[in-house]
């Protein structure tokens, strides 16, 4: 190996690397590595162009060293940016997903149905029951909604009213016990209220909290359904009730009444009564009148008939009930209750048995069956 040749070529190779952009210290290191490689390789395979060979090898060594140094710095930066040990806050985009599914290209009813199915986790049957339509009808509605959004970008969020409707229905389905979604609906509604100034969002949160506060008392030790009038009010969550009432009062003070605020006001009157007998049914009827004007919902009018029966007597309740379609869900159960209150046990027992056959879940079916059996037992000689 001609060491004189190598020494003579070194300044020229170093100059080439510096001109290509290498800093002098890194260029020197790269040239030294190239010289070591030359000592190893050249005796067996001398190059035709010694300087060109040294430049090529030295430049490769420089690039390798630069890449390695860059990768090392990146690793060090990642370590510096790592969060400290402990619980990692989870990113939660669920509420945003609700808004995106409520796409402006969909009608409100289609957006609600699609979101309940795609995000809320409800079955088509559960959604159909909430909308009072056949399951096949709801399946077609959801399919059309999917086709509508299949060719559009989900980058424009839907309106708040649609998202509120979805959260309300998710809570109702969870509260029924079929799917435990009530707590999740409360959590998402809290997020929504924290993010926007909207009295109906606050009204919905108040409604959820007031209903959720009674959840522990809604079933007996054996899982049987306990009606509101028979619940142990000592098991109600007074902290949630106080929070719900406070939120409701703030919403009502805005003087922009909506259906969720009206429903929450009814729930608050139930929560405020120390006993079932002390419930202010007259004021509840007034709130149902407000709610009926806001929604024109047959379910609202069905519940109003019960309230009228408590405020003005069962005959008045039956008269209000007679104005409604007897095909409404729970119509027969309400008729049975009002006939029982009126003292007509035979009719009430028959209607309870009929209502049990139409019940949407097992707990309600068992409750209605027991009601019928109890009344029949009283009639037996």
Tab-separated table of C-alpha atoms in Angstrom:
chain	number	residue	atom	x	y	z
A	1	UNK	CA	0.000	0.000	0.000
A	2	UNK	CA	1.420	3.402	-1.036
A	3	UNK	CA	0.980	5.484	2.100
A	4	UNK	CA	2.514	8.496	0.340
A	5	UNK	CA	-0.262	8.318	-2.252
A	6	UNK	CA	-2.929	8.166	0.424
A	7	UNK	CA	-1.517	11.164	2.264
A	8	UNK	CA	-1.325	13.117	-0.957
A	9	UNK	CA	-4.941	12.390	-1.830
A	10	UNK	CA	-6.376	13.202	1.614
A	11	UNK	CA	-6.540	17.051	1.270
A	12	UNK	CA	-8.296	16.823	-2.067
A	13	UNK	CA	-10.866	14.303	-0.812
A	14	UNK	CA	-11.513	16.424	2.280
A	15	UNK	CA	-12.061	19.493	0.096
A	16	UNK	CA	-14.616	17.670	-2.062
A	17	UNK	CA	-16.669	16.612	1.009
A	18	UNK	CA	-16.687	20.103	2.459
A	19	UNK	CA	-17.801	21.552	-0.878
A	20	UNK	CA	-20.661	19.011	-0.950
A	21	UNK	CA	-21.928	20.367	2.358
A	22	UNK	CA	-20.184	18.324	5.046
A	23	UNK	CA	-18.880	20.231	8.054
A	24	UNK	CA	-15.111	19.991	8.424
A	25	UNK	CA	-14.999	17.748	11.538
A	26	UNK	CA	-17.485	15.255	10.098
A	27	UNK	CA	-15.640	15.327	6.756
A	28	UNK	CA	-12.346	14.567	8.489
A	29	UNK	CA	-13.878	11.569	10.305
A	30	UNK	CA	-15.355	10.270	7.046
A	31	UNK	CA	-12.054	10.609	5.170
A	32	UNK	CA	-10.178	8.780	7.951
A	33	UNK	CA	-12.655	5.895	7.719
A	34	UNK	CA	-12.230	5.833	3.939
A	35	UNK	CA	-8.444	5.659	4.357
A	36	UNK	CA	-8.789	2.712	6.754
A	37	UNK	CA	-11.014	0.964	4.228
A	38	UNK	CA	-8.459	1.666	1.472
A	39	UNK	CA	-5.698	0.063	3.496
A	40	UNK	CA	-7.877	-3.019	3.859
A	41	UNK	CA	-9.154	-3.297	0.274
A	42	UNK	CA	-6.591	-1.816	-2.099
A	43	UNK	CA	-3.804	-4.453	-1.785
A	44	UNK	CA	-6.107	-7.099	-3.231
A	45	UNK	CA	-8.180	-4.848	-5.512
A	46	UNK	CA	-6.519	-1.516	-6.319
A	47	UNK	CA	-8.898	1.047	-7.863
A	48	UNK	CA	-8.370	2.616	-11.258
A	49	UNK	CA	-9.182	6.048	-9.809
A	50	UNK	CA	-7.842	6.187	-6.221
A	51	UNK	CA	-9.115	9.710	-5.504
A	52	UNK	CA	-12.571	8.981	-6.908
A	53	UNK	CA	-12.732	5.793	-4.841
A	54	UNK	CA	-11.800	7.692	-1.654
A	55	UNK	CA	-14.342	10.438	-2.361
A	56	UNK	CA	-17.143	7.901	-2.930
A	57	UNK	CA	-16.387	5.870	0.203
A	58	UNK	CA	-15.806	8.940	2.377
A	59	UNK	CA	-19.088	10.540	1.217
A	60	UNK	CA	-21.004	7.345	1.994
A	61	UNK	CA	-19.421	7.218	5.448
A	62	UNK	CA	-20.391	10.845	5.986
A	63	UNK	CA	-24.012	10.193	4.947
A	64	UNK	CA	-24.235	7.098	7.151
A	65	UNK	CA	-22.874	9.037	10.124
A	66	UNK	CA	-25.263	11.933	9.459
A	67	UNK	CA	-28.289	9.629	9.254
A	68	UNK	CA	-27.250	7.815	12.419
A	69	UNK	CA	-26.816	11.103	14.276
A	70	UNK	CA	-30.193	12.387	13.081
A	71	UNK	CA	-31.920	9.170	14.152
A	72	UNK	CA	-30.238	9.363	17.552
A	73	UNK	CA	-31.413	12.952	18.098
A	74	UNK	CA	-34.938	11.985	17.113
A	75	UNK	CA	-34.934	9.147	19.615
A	76	UNK	CA	-33.688	11.500	22.302
A	77	UNK	CA	-36.366	14.047	21.404
A	78	UNK	CA	-39.063	11.377	21.626
A	79	UNK	CA	-37.824	10.371	25.068
A	80	UNK	CA	-37.885	14.017	26.183
A	81	UNK	CA	-41.448	14.386	24.885
A	82	UNK	CA	-42.754	11.240	26.569
A	83	UNK	CA	-45.370	11.868	29.292
A	84	UNK	CA	-44.422	11.061	32.861
A	85	UNK	CA	-45.358	7.627	34.235
A	86	UNK	CA	-48.956	7.236	35.395
A	87	UNK	CA	-52.459	7.075	33.933
A	88	UNK	CA	-52.609	8.301	30.355
A	89	UNK	CA	-55.604	10.513	29.524
A	90	UNK	CA	-57.514	8.822	26.725
A	91	UNK	CA	-58.525	10.809	23.680
A	92	UNK	CA	-62.315	10.644	23.360
A	93	UNK	CA	-63.801	11.633	20.042
A	94	UNK	CA	-67.163	9.953	20.655
A	95	UNK	CA	-69.146	13.177	20.890
A	96	UNK	CA	-67.492	14.497	17.730
A	97	UNK	CA	-68.484	11.264	16.009
A	98	UNK	CA	-72.100	11.874	17.059
A	99	UNK	CA	-71.976	15.273	15.369
A	100	UNK	CA	-70.408	13.893	12.200
A	101	UNK	CA	-73.037	11.156	11.897
A	102	UNK	CA	-75.724	13.828	12.232
A	103	UNK	CA	-74.654	15.000	8.756
A	104	UNK	CA	-76.481	17.945	7.132
A	105	UNK	CA	-77.211	15.794	4.064
A	106	UNK	CA	-79.521	13.638	6.208
A	107	UNK	CA	-82.941	14.459	7.558
A	108	UNK	CA	-82.959	14.744	11.361
A	109	UNK	CA	-84.853	11.470	11.794
A	110	UNK	CA	-82.476	9.610	9.457
A	111	UNK	CA	-79.427	11.110	11.174
A	112	UNK	CA	-80.705	10.044	14.580
A	113	UNK	CA	-81.427	6.511	13.398
A	114	UNK	CA	-78.021	6.160	11.717
A	115	UNK	CA	-76.141	7.479	14.760
A	116	UNK	CA	-78.026	5.249	17.161
A	117	UNK	CA	-77.142	2.243	15.027
A	118	UNK	CA	-73.566	3.121	14.060
A	119	UNK	CA	-72.322	4.843	17.216
A	120	UNK	CA	-74.862	4.287	19.969
A	121	UNK	CA	-74.790	0.516	19.622
A	122	UNK	CA	-78.572	0.057	19.565
A	123	UNK	CA	-80.190	-2.642	17.476
A	124	UNK	CA	-82.593	-1.849	14.665
A	125	UNK	CA	-85.416	-3.288	16.773
A	126	UNK	CA	-84.620	-0.990	19.702
A	127	UNK	CA	-84.491	2.055	17.437
A	128	UNK	CA	-87.778	1.087	15.774
A	129	UNK	CA	-89.438	0.770	19.173
A	130	UNK	CA	-88.207	4.233	20.153
A	131	UNK	CA	-89.692	5.672	16.948
A	132	UNK	CA	-92.938	3.666	17.199
A	133	UNK	CA	-92.451	2.157	13.720
A	134	UNK	CA	-92.079	-1.447	12.465
A	135	UNK	CA	-88.584	-2.892	12.527
A	136	UNK	CA	-88.586	-3.365	8.718
A	137	UNK	CA	-89.417	0.326	8.241
A	138	UNK	CA	-86.542	1.382	10.463
A	139	UNK	CA	-84.145	-1.007	8.706
A	140	UNK	CA	-84.995	0.649	5.378
A	141	UNK	CA	-84.540	4.109	6.902
A	142	UNK	CA	-81.085	3.225	8.230
A	143	UNK	CA	-80.079	1.656	4.898
A	144	UNK	CA	-81.115	4.805	3.018
A	145	UNK	CA	-79.143	6.948	5.462
A	146	UNK	CA	-76.043	4.810	4.907
A	147	UNK	CA	-76.388	5.134	1.148
A	148	UNK	CA	-76.816	8.899	1.446
A	149	UNK	CA	-73.590	9.432	3.378
A	150	UNK	CA	-71.571	6.775	1.543
A	151	UNK	CA	-70.496	9.242	-1.120
A	152	UNK	CA	-69.953	12.342	1.018
A	153	UNK	CA	-67.168	13.465	3.308
A	154	UNK	CA	-68.107	13.396	6.971
A	155	UNK	CA	-66.416	16.721	7.607
A	156	UNK	CA	-69.448	18.902	8.324
A	157	UNK	CA	-71.007	18.369	11.729
A	158	UNK	CA	-74.764	18.188	12.140
A	159	UNK	CA	-76.869	20.443	14.341
A	160	UNK	CA	-77.081	20.294	18.119
A	161	UNK	CA	-80.799	19.397	18.137
A	162	UNK	CA	-80.138	16.130	16.291
A	163	UNK	CA	-77.290	15.177	18.628
A	164	UNK	CA	-79.473	15.945	21.666
A	165	UNK	CA	-82.173	13.657	20.286
A	166	UNK	CA	-79.643	10.850	19.836
A	167	UNK	CA	-78.281	11.240	23.369
A	168	UNK	CA	-81.824	11.283	24.756
A	169	UNK	CA	-82.763	8.046	23.015
A	170	UNK	CA	-79.480	6.366	23.974
A	171	UNK	CA	-80.129	7.275	27.609
A	172	UNK	CA	-83.703	5.997	27.476
A	173	UNK	CA	-82.625	2.666	26.013
A	174	UNK	CA	-79.857	2.307	28.573
A	175	UNK	CA	-82.195	3.254	31.400
A	176	UNK	CA	-84.649	0.566	30.372
A	177	UNK	CA	-82.063	-2.050	31.262
A	178	UNK	CA	-81.818	-3.731	27.842
A	179	UNK	CA	-78.479	-2.093	27.117
A	180	UNK	CA	-76.516	-0.285	29.836
A	181	UNK	CA	-75.938	2.955	27.960
A	182	UNK	CA	-77.375	5.452	30.455
A	183	UNK	CA	-74.080	6.328	32.152
A	184	UNK	CA	-72.372	6.794	28.772
A	185	UNK	CA	-75.159	9.124	27.617
A	186	UNK	CA	-74.795	11.160	30.818
A	187	UNK	CA	-71.025	11.393	30.309
A	188	UNK	CA	-71.341	12.600	26.719
A	189	UNK	CA	-74.075	15.096	27.608
A	190	UNK	CA	-71.836	16.512	30.342
A	191	UNK	CA	-69.152	17.015	27.682
A	192	UNK	CA	-71.649	18.735	25.417
A	193	UNK	CA	-72.886	21.095	28.146
A	194	UNK	CA	-69.295	21.961	29.035
A	195	UNK	CA	-68.560	22.830	25.418
A	196	UNK	CA	-71.623	24.821	24.322
A	197	UNK	CA	-74.025	27.352	25.816
A	198	UNK	CA	-77.387	25.768	24.999
A	199	UNK	CA	-80.363	25.671	27.408
A	200	UNK	CA	-81.801	22.502	25.886
A	201	UNK	CA	-78.487	20.695	26.317
A	202	UNK	CA	-78.572	21.738	29.969
A	203	UNK	CA	-82.200	20.642	30.186
A	204	UNK	CA	-81.314	17.230	28.791
A	205	UNK	CA	-78.478	16.803	31.286
A	206	UNK	CA	-80.789	17.783	34.138
A	207	UNK	CA	-83.389	15.279	32.921
A	208	UNK	CA	-80.820	12.491	32.747
A	209	UNK	CA	-79.448	13.231	36.203
A	210	UNK	CA	-82.895	13.337	37.798
A	211	UNK	CA	-83.848	9.999	36.263
A	212	UNK	CA	-80.441	8.459	36.953
A	213	UNK	CA	-80.763	9.466	40.598
A	214	UNK	CA	-83.675	7.026	40.980
A	215	UNK	CA	-82.035	4.103	39.230
A	216	UNK	CA	-81.028	2.153	42.339
A	217	UNK	CA	-84.651	2.130	43.524
A	218	UNK	CA	-86.208	1.059	40.230
A	219	UNK	CA	-85.660	-2.657	40.752
A	220	UNK	CA	-86.027	-4.979	43.708
A	221	UNK	CA	-83.426	-7.440	45.005
A	222	UNK	CA	-84.787	-10.066	42.597
A	223	UNK	CA	-84.546	-7.701	39.624
A	224	UNK	CA	-88.280	-7.012	39.535
A	225	UNK	CA	-89.522	-3.605	38.393
A	226	UNK	CA	-90.577	-1.200	41.180
A	227	UNK	CA	-93.046	1.524	40.061
A	228	UNK	CA	-92.271	5.133	40.987
A	229	UNK	CA	-95.004	5.308	43.629
A	230	UNK	CA	-93.609	2.239	45.408
A	231	UNK	CA	-89.914	3.101	45.281
A	232	UNK	CA	-87.854	3.546	48.440
A	233	UNK	CA	-87.049	7.245	48.152
A	234	UNK	CA	-84.266	6.827	50.676
A	235	UNK	CA	-82.327	5.043	47.913
A	236	UNK	CA	-82.553	8.006	45.558
A	237	UNK	CA	-79.248	9.806	44.980
A	238	UNK	CA	-79.833	13.220	46.561
A	239	UNK	CA	-76.533	14.562	45.207
A	240	UNK	CA	-77.588	13.884	41.606
A	241	UNK	CA	-81.053	15.307	42.305
A	242	UNK	CA	-79.574	18.532	43.675
A	243	UNK	CA	-77.239	18.828	40.702
A	244	UNK	CA	-80.044	18.159	38.228
A	245	UNK	CA	-82.374	20.706	39.848
A	246	UNK	CA	-79.621	23.338	39.879
A	247	UNK	CA	-78.847	22.800	36.191
A	248	UNK	CA	-82.551	22.914	35.335
A	249	UNK	CA	-83.112	26.171	37.207
A	250	UNK	CA	-80.252	27.765	35.304
A	251	UNK	CA	-81.687	26.566	31.985
A	252	UNK	CA	-85.235	27.723	32.734
A	253	UNK	CA	-83.934	31.145	33.731
A	254	UNK	CA	-82.855	31.617	30.102
A	255	UNK	CA	-86.562	31.708	29.132
A	256	UNK	CA	-86.028	29.522	26.062
A	257	UNK	CA	-88.184	26.561	26.991
A	258	UNK	CA	-87.723	23.302	25.122
A	259	UNK	CA	-89.001	19.774	25.487
A	260	UNK	CA	-86.058	18.488	27.528
A	261	UNK	CA	-86.389	21.318	30.013
A	262	UNK	CA	-90.121	20.582	30.343
A	263	UNK	CA	-89.459	16.873	30.903
A	264	UNK	CA	-86.799	17.728	33.464
A	265	UNK	CA	-89.268	19.978	35.285
A	266	UNK	CA	-91.678	17.033	35.574
A	267	UNK	CA	-88.886	14.789	36.865
A	268	UNK	CA	-87.894	17.476	39.371
A	269	UNK	CA	-91.439	17.626	40.758
A	270	UNK	CA	-91.356	13.866	41.321
A	271	UNK	CA	-87.935	14.138	42.967
A	272	UNK	CA	-89.092	16.992	45.198
A	273	UNK	CA	-92.007	15.040	46.696
A	274	UNK	CA	-91.116	13.398	50.068
A	275	UNK	CA	-93.744	10.715	49.371
A	276	UNK	CA	-95.763	9.616	46.365
A	277	UNK	CA	-98.913	11.004	48.000
A	278	UNK	CA	-97.345	14.464	48.257
A	279	UNK	CA	-96.533	14.704	44.532
A	280	UNK	CA	-97.779	17.949	42.972
A	281	UNK	CA	-99.774	16.305	40.189
A	282	UNK	CA	-101.613	19.510	39.258
A	283	UNK	CA	-98.343	21.217	38.376
A	284	UNK	CA	-97.168	18.075	36.579
A	285	UNK	CA	-100.274	18.181	34.376
A	286	UNK	CA	-99.471	21.807	33.561
A	287	UNK	CA	-95.965	20.861	32.505
A	288	UNK	CA	-97.353	18.031	30.361
A	289	UNK	CA	-99.597	20.590	28.669
A	290	UNK	CA	-96.506	22.674	27.877
A	291	UNK	CA	-94.693	19.588	26.658
A	292	UNK	CA	-97.601	18.537	24.440
A	293	UNK	CA	-97.561	21.947	22.755
A	294	UNK	CA	-93.820	21.667	22.171
A	295	UNK	CA	-93.820	18.145	20.751
A	296	UNK	CA	-97.363	17.055	19.862
A	297	UNK	CA	-96.141	13.584	20.851
A	298	UNK	CA	-98.707	10.801	21.459
A	299	UNK	CA	-96.399	9.360	24.138
A	300	UNK	CA	-96.477	12.696	25.973
A	301	UNK	CA	-100.268	12.682	25.820
A	302	UNK	CA	-100.299	9.121	27.134
A	303	UNK	CA	-98.209	10.136	30.138
A	304	UNK	CA	-100.390	13.191	30.572
A	305	UNK	CA	-103.437	10.920	30.901
A	306	UNK	CA	-101.761	9.218	33.872
A	307	UNK	CA	-101.026	12.609	35.465
A	308	UNK	CA	-104.621	13.747	34.896
A	309	UNK	CA	-105.804	10.537	36.537
A	310	UNK	CA	-103.707	11.369	39.602
A	311	UNK	CA	-104.652	15.054	39.715
A	312	UNK	CA	-108.373	14.867	38.850
A	313	UNK	CA	-109.258	11.234	39.484
A	314	UNK	CA	-109.114	8.017	37.412
A	315	UNK	CA	-112.283	8.794	35.461
A	316	UNK	CA	-110.723	12.014	34.164
A	317	UNK	CA	-107.596	10.056	33.289
A	318	UNK	CA	-109.611	7.468	31.362
A	319	UNK	CA	-111.386	10.257	29.487
A	320	UNK	CA	-108.030	11.735	28.454
A	321	UNK	CA	-106.829	8.279	27.486
A	322	UNK	CA	-109.870	7.670	25.283
A	323	UNK	CA	-108.743	10.485	22.988
A	324	UNK	CA	-105.589	8.547	22.051
A	325	UNK	CA	-104.873	5.653	19.686
A	326	UNK	CA	-105.128	2.382	21.615
A	327	UNK	CA	-102.272	0.963	19.510
A	328	UNK	CA	-99.773	3.178	21.336
A	329	UNK	CA	-97.095	1.278	23.273
A	330	UNK	CA	-98.082	0.975	26.964
A	331	UNK	CA	-101.603	2.267	26.223
A	332	UNK	CA	-103.086	-0.948	27.611
A	333	UNK	CA	-100.899	-0.794	30.728
A	334	UNK	CA	-102.038	2.779	31.419
A	335	UNK	CA	-105.668	1.766	30.905
A	336	UNK	CA	-105.190	-1.115	33.341
A	337	UNK	CA	-103.679	1.192	35.974
A	338	UNK	CA	-106.475	3.759	35.672
A	339	UNK	CA	-109.167	1.068	35.869
A	340	UNK	CA	-107.464	-0.331	38.955
A	341	UNK	CA	-107.459	3.138	40.511
A	342	UNK	CA	-111.167	3.398	39.670
A	343	UNK	CA	-111.898	0.138	41.501
A	344	UNK	CA	-112.661	-1.988	38.442
A	345	UNK	CA	-110.350	-4.876	39.306
A	346	UNK	CA	-111.716	-7.336	36.751
A	347	UNK	CA	-111.094	-5.005	33.821
A	348	UNK	CA	-107.741	-3.975	35.235
A	349	UNK	CA	-106.591	-7.606	35.626
A	350	UNK	CA	-107.580	-8.412	32.057
A	351	UNK	CA	-105.824	-5.341	30.696
A	352	UNK	CA	-102.669	-6.013	32.734
A	353	UNK	CA	-102.511	-9.503	31.239
A	354	UNK	CA	-102.941	-8.073	27.724
A	355	UNK	CA	-100.291	-5.437	28.379
A	356	UNK	CA	-97.845	-8.091	29.576
A	357	UNK	CA	-98.017	-9.769	26.172
A	358	UNK	CA	-96.997	-6.469	24.531
A	359	UNK	CA	-94.277	-5.508	27.008
A	360	UNK	CA	-90.972	-4.464	25.389
A	361	UNK	CA	-88.752	-6.177	27.951
A	362	UNK	CA	-88.826	-9.057	30.408
A	363	UNK	CA	-88.814	-6.933	33.581
A	364	UNK	CA	-91.888	-4.995	32.474
A	365	UNK	CA	-93.629	-8.160	31.333
A	366	UNK	CA	-93.089	-9.805	34.724
A	367	UNK	CA	-94.305	-6.701	36.529
A	368	UNK	CA	-97.545	-6.537	34.552
A	369	UNK	CA	-98.120	-10.269	34.928
A	370	UNK	CA	-97.763	-9.978	38.706
A	371	UNK	CA	-100.207	-7.073	38.725
A	372	UNK	CA	-102.783	-9.161	36.891
A	373	UNK	CA	-102.204	-12.142	39.188
A	374	UNK	CA	-102.558	-10.007	42.320
A	375	UNK	CA	-105.878	-8.569	41.183
A	376	UNK	CA	-107.187	-11.980	40.152
A	377	UNK	CA	-106.199	-13.356	43.567
A	378	UNK	CA	-108.247	-10.638	45.273
A	379	UNK	CA	-111.265	-11.579	43.143
A	380	UNK	CA	-111.031	-15.302	43.872
A	381	UNK	CA	-113.678	-16.632	46.335
